[in-house]
CSV table of C-alpha atoms and ligand atoms in Angstrom, one decimal:
chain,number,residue,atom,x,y,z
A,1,UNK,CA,-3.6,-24.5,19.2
A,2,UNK,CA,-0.5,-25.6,18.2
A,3,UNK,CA,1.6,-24.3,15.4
A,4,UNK,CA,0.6,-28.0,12.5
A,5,UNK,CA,-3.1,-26.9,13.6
A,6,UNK,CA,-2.8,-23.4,11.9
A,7,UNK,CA,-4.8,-23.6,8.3
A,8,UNK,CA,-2.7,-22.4,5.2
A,9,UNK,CA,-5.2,-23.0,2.7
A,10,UNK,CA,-3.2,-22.2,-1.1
A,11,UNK,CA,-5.8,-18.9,-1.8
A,12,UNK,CA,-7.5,-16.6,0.7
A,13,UNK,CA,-7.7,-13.3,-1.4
A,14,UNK,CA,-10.9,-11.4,-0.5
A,15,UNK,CA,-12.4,-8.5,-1.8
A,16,UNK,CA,-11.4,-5.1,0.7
A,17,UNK,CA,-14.4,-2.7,0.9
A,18,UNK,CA,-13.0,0.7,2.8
A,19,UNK,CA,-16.1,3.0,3.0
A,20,UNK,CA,-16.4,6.6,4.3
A,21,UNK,CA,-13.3,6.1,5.9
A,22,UNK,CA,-11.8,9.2,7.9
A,23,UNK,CA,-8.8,9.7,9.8
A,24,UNK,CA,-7.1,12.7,12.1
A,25,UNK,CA,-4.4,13.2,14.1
A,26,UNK,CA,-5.8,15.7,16.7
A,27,UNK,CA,-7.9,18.2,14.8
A,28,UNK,CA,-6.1,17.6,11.4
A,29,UNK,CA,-7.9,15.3,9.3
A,30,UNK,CA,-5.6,13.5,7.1
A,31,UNK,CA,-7.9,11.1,5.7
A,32,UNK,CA,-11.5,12.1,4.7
A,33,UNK,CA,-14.5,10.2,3.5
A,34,UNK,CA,-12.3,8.3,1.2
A,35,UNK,CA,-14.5,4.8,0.0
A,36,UNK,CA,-12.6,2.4,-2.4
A,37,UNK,CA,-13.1,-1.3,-3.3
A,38,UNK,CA,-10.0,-3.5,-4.1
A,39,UNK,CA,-11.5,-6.4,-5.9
A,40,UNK,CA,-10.5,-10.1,-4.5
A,41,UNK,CA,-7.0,-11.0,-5.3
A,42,UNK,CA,-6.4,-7.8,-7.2
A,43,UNK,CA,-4.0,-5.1,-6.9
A,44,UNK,CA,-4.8,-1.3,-6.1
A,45,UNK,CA,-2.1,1.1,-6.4
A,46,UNK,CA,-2.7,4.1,-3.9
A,47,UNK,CA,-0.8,6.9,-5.8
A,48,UNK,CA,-0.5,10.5,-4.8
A,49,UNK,CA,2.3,13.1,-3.4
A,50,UNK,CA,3.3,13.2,0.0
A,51,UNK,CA,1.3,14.4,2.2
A,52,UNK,CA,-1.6,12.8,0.2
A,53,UNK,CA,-2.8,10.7,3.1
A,54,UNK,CA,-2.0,7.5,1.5
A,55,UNK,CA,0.2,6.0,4.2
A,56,UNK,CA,-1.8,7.2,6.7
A,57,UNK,CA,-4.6,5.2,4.5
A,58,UNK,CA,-2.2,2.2,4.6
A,59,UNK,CA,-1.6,2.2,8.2
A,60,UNK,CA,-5.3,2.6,9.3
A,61,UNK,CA,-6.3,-0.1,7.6
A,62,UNK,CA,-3.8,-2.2,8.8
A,63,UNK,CA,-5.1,-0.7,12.1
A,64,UNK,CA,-1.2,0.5,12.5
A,65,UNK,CA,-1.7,4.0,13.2
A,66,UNK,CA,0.5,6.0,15.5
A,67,UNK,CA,-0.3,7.3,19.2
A,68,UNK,CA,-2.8,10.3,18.7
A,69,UNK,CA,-4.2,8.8,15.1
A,70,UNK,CA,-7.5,7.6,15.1
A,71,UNK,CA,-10.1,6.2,12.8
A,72,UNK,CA,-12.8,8.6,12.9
A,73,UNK,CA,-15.8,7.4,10.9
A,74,UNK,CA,-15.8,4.8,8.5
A,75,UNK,CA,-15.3,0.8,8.0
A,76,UNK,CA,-12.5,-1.3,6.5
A,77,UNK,CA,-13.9,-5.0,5.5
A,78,UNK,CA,-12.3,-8.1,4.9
A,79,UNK,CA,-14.4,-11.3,4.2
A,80,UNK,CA,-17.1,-9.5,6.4
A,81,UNK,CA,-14.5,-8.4,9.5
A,82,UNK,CA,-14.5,-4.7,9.9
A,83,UNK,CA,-11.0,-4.0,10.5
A,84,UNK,CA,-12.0,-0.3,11.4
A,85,UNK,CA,-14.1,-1.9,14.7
A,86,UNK,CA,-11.8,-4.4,16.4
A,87,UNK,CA,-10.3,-4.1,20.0
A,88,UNK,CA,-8.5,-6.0,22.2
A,89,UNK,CA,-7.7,-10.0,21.1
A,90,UNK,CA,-9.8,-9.5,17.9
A,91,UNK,CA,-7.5,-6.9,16.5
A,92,UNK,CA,-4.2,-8.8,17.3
A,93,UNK,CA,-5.7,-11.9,15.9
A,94,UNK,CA,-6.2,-10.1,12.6
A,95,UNK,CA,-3.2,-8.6,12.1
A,96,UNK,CA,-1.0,-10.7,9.9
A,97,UNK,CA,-4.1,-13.3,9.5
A,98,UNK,CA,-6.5,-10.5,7.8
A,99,UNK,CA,-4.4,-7.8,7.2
A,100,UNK,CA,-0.7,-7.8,6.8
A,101,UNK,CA,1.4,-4.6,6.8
A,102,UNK,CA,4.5,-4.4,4.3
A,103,UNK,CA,6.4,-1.2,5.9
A,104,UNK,CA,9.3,0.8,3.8
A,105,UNK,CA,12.3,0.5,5.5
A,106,UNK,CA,12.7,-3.2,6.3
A,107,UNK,CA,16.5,-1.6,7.8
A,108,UNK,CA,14.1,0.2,10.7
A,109,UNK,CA,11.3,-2.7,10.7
A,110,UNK,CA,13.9,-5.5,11.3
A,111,UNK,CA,15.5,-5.6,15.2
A,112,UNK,CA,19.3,-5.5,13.9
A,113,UNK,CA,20.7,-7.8,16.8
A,114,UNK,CA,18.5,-10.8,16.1
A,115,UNK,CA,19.5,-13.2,13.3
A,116,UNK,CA,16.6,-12.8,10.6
A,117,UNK,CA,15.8,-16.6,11.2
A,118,UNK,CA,14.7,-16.1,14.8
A,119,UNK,CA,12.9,-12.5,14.1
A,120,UNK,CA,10.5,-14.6,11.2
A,121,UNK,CA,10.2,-17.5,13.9
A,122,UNK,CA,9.3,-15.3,16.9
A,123,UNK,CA,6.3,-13.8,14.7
A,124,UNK,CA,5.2,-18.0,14.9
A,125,UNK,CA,6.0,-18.1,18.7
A,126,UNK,CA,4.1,-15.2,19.6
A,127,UNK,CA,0.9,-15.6,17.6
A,128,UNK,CA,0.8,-19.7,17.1
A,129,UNK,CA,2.6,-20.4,19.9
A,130,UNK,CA,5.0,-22.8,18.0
A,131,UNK,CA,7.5,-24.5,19.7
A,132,UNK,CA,11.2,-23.1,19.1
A,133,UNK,CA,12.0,-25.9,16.7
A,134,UNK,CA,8.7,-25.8,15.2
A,135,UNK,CA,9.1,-21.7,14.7
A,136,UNK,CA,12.7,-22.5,13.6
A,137,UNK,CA,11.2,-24.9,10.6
A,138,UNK,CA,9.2,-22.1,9.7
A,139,UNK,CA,11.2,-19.8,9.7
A,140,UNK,CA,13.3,-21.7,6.6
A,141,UNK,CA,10.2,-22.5,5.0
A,142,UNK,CA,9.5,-18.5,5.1
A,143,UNK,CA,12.7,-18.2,3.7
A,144,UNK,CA,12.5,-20.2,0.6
A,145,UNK,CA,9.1,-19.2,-0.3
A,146,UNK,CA,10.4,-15.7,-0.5
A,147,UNK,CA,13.3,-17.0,-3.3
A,148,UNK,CA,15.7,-17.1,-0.8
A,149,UNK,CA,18.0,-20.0,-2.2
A,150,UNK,CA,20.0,-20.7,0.9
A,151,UNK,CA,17.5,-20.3,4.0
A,152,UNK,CA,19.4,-22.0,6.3
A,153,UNK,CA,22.6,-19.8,5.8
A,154,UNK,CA,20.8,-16.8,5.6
A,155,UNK,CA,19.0,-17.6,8.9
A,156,UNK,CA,21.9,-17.5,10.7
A,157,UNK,CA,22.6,-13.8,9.8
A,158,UNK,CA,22.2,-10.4,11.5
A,159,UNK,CA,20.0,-7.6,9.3
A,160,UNK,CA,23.0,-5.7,8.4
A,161,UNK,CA,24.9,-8.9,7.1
A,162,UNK,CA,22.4,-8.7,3.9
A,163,UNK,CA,21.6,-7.3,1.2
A,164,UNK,CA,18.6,-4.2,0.7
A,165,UNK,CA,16.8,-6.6,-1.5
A,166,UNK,CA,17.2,-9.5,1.0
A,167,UNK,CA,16.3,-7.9,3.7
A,168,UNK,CA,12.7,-6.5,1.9
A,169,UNK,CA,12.1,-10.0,1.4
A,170,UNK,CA,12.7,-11.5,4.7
A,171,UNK,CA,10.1,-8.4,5.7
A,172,UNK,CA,7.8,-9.7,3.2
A,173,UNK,CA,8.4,-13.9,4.9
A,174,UNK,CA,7.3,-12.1,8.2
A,175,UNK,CA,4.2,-10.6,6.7
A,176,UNK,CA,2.7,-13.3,4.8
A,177,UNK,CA,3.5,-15.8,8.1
A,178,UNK,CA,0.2,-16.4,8.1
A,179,UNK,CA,-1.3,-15.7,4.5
A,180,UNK,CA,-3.1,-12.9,5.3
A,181,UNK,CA,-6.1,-12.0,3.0
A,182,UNK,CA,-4.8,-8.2,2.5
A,183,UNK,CA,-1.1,-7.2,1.9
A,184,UNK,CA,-1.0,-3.4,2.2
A,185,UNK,CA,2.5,-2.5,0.9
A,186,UNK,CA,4.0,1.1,2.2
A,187,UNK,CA,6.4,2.1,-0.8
A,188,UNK,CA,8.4,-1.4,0.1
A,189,UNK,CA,10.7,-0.7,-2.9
A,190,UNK,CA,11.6,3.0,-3.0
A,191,UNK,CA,15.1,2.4,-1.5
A,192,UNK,CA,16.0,0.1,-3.4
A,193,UNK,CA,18.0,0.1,-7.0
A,194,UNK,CA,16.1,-0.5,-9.9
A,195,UNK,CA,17.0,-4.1,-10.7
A,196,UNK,CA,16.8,-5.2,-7.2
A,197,UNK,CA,13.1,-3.1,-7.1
A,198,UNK,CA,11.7,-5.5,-10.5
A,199,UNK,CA,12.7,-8.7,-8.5
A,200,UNK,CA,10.9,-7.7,-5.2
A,201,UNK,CA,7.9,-7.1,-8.0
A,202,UNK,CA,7.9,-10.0,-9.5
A,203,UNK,CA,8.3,-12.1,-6.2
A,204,UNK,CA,5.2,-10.0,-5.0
A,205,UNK,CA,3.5,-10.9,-7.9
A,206,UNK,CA,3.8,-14.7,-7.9
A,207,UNK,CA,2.9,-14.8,-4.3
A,208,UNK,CA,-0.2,-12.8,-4.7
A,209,UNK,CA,-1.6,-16.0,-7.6
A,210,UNK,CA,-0.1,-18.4,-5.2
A,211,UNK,CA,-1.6,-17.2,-2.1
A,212,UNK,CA,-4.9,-15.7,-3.9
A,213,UNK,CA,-3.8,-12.5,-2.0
A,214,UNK,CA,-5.4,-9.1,-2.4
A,215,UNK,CA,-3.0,-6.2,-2.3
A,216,UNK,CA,-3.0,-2.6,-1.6
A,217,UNK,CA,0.7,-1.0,-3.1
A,218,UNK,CA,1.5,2.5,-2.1
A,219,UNK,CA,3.6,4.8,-4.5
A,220,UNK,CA,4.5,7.5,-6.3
A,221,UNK,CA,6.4,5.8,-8.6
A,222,UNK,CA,4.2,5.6,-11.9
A,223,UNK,CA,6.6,2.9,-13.2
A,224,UNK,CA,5.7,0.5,-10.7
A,225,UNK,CA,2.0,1.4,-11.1
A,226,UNK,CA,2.5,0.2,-14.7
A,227,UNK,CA,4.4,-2.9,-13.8
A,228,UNK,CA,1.9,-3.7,-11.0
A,229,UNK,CA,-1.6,-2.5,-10.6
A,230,UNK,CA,-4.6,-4.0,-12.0
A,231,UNK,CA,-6.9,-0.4,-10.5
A,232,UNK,CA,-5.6,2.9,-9.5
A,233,UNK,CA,-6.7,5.6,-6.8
A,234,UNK,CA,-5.3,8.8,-6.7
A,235,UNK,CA,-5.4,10.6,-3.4
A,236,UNK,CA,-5.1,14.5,-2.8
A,237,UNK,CA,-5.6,16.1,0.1
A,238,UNK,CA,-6.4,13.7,2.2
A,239,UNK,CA,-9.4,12.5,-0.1
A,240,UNK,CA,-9.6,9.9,-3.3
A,241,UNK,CA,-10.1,12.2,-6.5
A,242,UNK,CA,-10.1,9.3,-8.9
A,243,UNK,CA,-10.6,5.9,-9.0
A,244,UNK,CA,-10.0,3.2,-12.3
A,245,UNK,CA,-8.6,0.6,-13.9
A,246,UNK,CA,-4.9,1.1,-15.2
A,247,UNK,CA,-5.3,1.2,-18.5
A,248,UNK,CA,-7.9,4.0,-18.2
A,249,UNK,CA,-5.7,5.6,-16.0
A,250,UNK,CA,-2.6,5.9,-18.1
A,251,UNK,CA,-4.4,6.5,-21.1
A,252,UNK,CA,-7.8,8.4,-20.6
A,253,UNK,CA,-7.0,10.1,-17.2
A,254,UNK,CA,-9.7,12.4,-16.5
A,255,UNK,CA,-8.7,14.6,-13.0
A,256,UNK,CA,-6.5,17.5,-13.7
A,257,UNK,CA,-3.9,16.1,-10.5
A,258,UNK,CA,-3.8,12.4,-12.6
A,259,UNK,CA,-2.7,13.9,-15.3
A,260,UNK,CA,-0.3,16.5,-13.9
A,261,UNK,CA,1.2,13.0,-12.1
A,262,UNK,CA,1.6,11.5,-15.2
A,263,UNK,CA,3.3,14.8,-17.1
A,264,UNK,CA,5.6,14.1,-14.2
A,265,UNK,CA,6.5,10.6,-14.8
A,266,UNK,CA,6.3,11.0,-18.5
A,267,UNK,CA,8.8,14.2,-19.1
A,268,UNK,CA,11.2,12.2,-16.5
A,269,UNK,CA,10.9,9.6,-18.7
A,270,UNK,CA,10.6,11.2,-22.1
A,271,UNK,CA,12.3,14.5,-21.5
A,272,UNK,CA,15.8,15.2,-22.4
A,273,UNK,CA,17.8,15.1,-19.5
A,274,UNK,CA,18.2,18.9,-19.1
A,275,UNK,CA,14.4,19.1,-19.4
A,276,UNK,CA,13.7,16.1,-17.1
A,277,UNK,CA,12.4,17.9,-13.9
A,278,UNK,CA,8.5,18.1,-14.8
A,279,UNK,CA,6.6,19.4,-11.3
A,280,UNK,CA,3.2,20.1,-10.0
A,281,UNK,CA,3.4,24.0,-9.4
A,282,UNK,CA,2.9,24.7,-5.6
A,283,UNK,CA,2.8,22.1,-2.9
A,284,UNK,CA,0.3,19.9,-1.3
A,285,UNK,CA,-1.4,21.4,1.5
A,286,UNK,CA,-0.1,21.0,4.9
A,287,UNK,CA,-2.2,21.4,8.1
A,288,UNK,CA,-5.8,22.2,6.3
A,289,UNK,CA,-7.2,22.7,3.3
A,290,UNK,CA,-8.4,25.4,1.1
A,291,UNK,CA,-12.0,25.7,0.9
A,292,UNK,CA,-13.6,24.6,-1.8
A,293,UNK,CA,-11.4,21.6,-4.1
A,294,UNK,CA,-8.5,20.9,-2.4
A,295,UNK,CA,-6.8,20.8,-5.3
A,296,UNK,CA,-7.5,24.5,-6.9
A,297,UNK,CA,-4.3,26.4,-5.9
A,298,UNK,CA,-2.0,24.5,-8.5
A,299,UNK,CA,-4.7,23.3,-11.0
A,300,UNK,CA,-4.2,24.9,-14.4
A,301,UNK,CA,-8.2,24.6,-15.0
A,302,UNK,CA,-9.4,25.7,-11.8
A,303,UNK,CA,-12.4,27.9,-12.4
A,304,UNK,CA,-14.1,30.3,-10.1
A,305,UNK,CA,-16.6,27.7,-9.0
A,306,UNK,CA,-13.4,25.4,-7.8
A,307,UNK,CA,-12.5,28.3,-5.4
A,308,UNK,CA,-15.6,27.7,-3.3
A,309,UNK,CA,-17.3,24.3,-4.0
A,310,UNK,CA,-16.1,20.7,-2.9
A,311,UNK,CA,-15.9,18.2,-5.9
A,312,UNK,CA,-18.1,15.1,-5.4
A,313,UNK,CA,-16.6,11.4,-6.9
A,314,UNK,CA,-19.0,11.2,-10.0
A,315,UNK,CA,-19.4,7.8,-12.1
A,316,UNK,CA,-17.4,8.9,-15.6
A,317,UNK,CA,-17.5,5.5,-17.0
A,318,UNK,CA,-17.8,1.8,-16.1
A,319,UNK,CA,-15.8,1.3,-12.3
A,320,UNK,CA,-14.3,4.9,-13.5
A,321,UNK,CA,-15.4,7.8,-10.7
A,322,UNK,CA,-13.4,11.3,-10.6
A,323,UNK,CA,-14.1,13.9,-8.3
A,324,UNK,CA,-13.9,17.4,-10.3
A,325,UNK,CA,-16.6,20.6,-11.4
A,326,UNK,CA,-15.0,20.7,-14.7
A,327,UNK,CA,-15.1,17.2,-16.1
A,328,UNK,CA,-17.1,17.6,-19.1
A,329,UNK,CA,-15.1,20.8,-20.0
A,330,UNK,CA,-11.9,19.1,-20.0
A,331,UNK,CA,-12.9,15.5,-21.5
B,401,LIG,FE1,-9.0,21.6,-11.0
B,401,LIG,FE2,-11.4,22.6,-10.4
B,401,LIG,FE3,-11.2,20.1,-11.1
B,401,LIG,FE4,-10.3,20.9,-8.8
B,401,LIG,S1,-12.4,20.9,-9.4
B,401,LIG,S2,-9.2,19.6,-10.2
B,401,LIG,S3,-9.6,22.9,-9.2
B,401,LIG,S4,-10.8,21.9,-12.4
């Protein structure tokens, strides 16, 4: 096939259906039983502390995962292709095409002794098997998609000869090379300064209605969850404890950790600046969990019955599901 053959139709967004998914490193399971549906051309926020599990969520459905991680139990599907399944040629073949994989630190991510223009074409040489002048065009095409006003200057340069900001959105060129259905976005804009950070959002924004793309953004940054998200799910522990639209989740939380989150971002935000550092008693749990909810060794409302029972997800109100004993008590 050659590289004019490859279809770039303007919307591909399809809905993302994880279910019972599970992952461990060894004998640690870092992921449990989590199931979540990101709606076609939608964006999830995955939100939690670290530790959560959420970019070890990230980087198993992007089938990503490091040497001695593996998917466990559970599926992952786009447009009917279980991500979770695929080997061999079917896996390489979706990655980037079904699932594209925003990471962090584009500074790590990029190689620093190849100009960017070459590093965005190589992605077309390897996987379309474009010509170099035909990987070359796309390159700049990339480029300027991504706002980039001077592609062909900009090609030319090393990592390090750009800006933060620039080089987060020469990353993002590379992962859309192929308008993949599913963007999953790994804290892209954590290093960056605010200003820069609201640009990357908005150019994430307009390529998602452009490209019809569905999105999965990792934070903990509630700000951008605001500025973002169309649904929210809050991991702890390794397992999803609550699942809902962002308005609900801002302003009728109902899991004890959602809310202790959002006292965080809110007396940061609110708080006089001697009184700014609102926390989560405790820490999240490292290595294994408690019995019982994972959560009960910092909640202010645990009761005896959290101690020794596992919370199940129950429905609290339309596409709104929470995993706690006490949430009638607590409403
Ligand atoms: Fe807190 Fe108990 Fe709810 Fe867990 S189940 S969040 S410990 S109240």
């Amino acid at each position: 096939m050659t590289v004019t053959e490859v279809p770039r139709p303007d919307t591909l967004g399809s809905e993302v259906k994880i279910e019972r998914l599970s992952v461990t490193y060894g004998s640690f399971t870092a992921v449990r039983d989590v199931s979540l549906t990101v709606p076609a051309g939608t964006t999830t926020a995955l939100v939690g502390e670290s530790g959560s599990g959420k970019s070890t969520l990230a980087l198993a459905a992007s089938r990503l995962l490091p040497p001695g991680a593996r998917i466990s139990a559970g599926s992952v599907v786009v447009d009917d292709t279980d991500l979770a399944t695929l080997t061999g040629k079917p896996l390489r073949q979706a990655r980037g095409r079904v699932a594209a994989y925003l990471a962090q630190d584009a500074s790590a991510a990029l190689n620093p002794v190849i100009r960017v223009g070459r590093q965005i074409g190589e992605v077309h040489r390897l996987r379309e098997d474009a010509s170099r002048r035909q990987a070359d065009t796309l390159a700049l095409e990339g480029l300027a998609d991504v706002g980039i006003s001077d592609p062909e200057r900009v090609a030319r340069l090393y990592p390090h000869q750009i800006s933060g900001g620039m080089r987060q959105r020469v990353m993002i060129a590379t992962a859309l090379a192929f308008r993949p259905q599913l963007l999953i976005a790994d804290e892209p804009t954590t290093a960056l300064d605010v200003t820069v950070q609201a640009e990357i959002l908005a150019l994430v924004s307009r390529l998602q209605k452009e490209y019809g793309l569905t999105v999965v953004w990792i934070t903990h940054d509630m700000s951008v969850v605001a500025e973002l998200a169309d649904r929210v799910a809050v991991l702890y522990g390794g397992r999803l404890v609550e699942h809902t639209d962002v308005l609900s989740a801002f302003e009728s939380p109902r899991h004890p950790y959602t809310r202790a989150l959002l006292e965080c971002f809110q007396g940061s935000r609110d708080a006089a600046p001697k009184e700014r550092f609102t926390t989560i008693s405790g820490n999240p749990p490292v290595g294994g969990l408690p019995t019982g909810c994972p959560f009960h060794p910092r909640c202010r409302d645990a009761s005896s019955e959290c101690q020794t029972a596992l919370p199940e997800p129950q429905l609290v109100a339309t596409g709104h599901h929470a995993a706690c004993h006490r949430l009638e008590d607590l409403r």
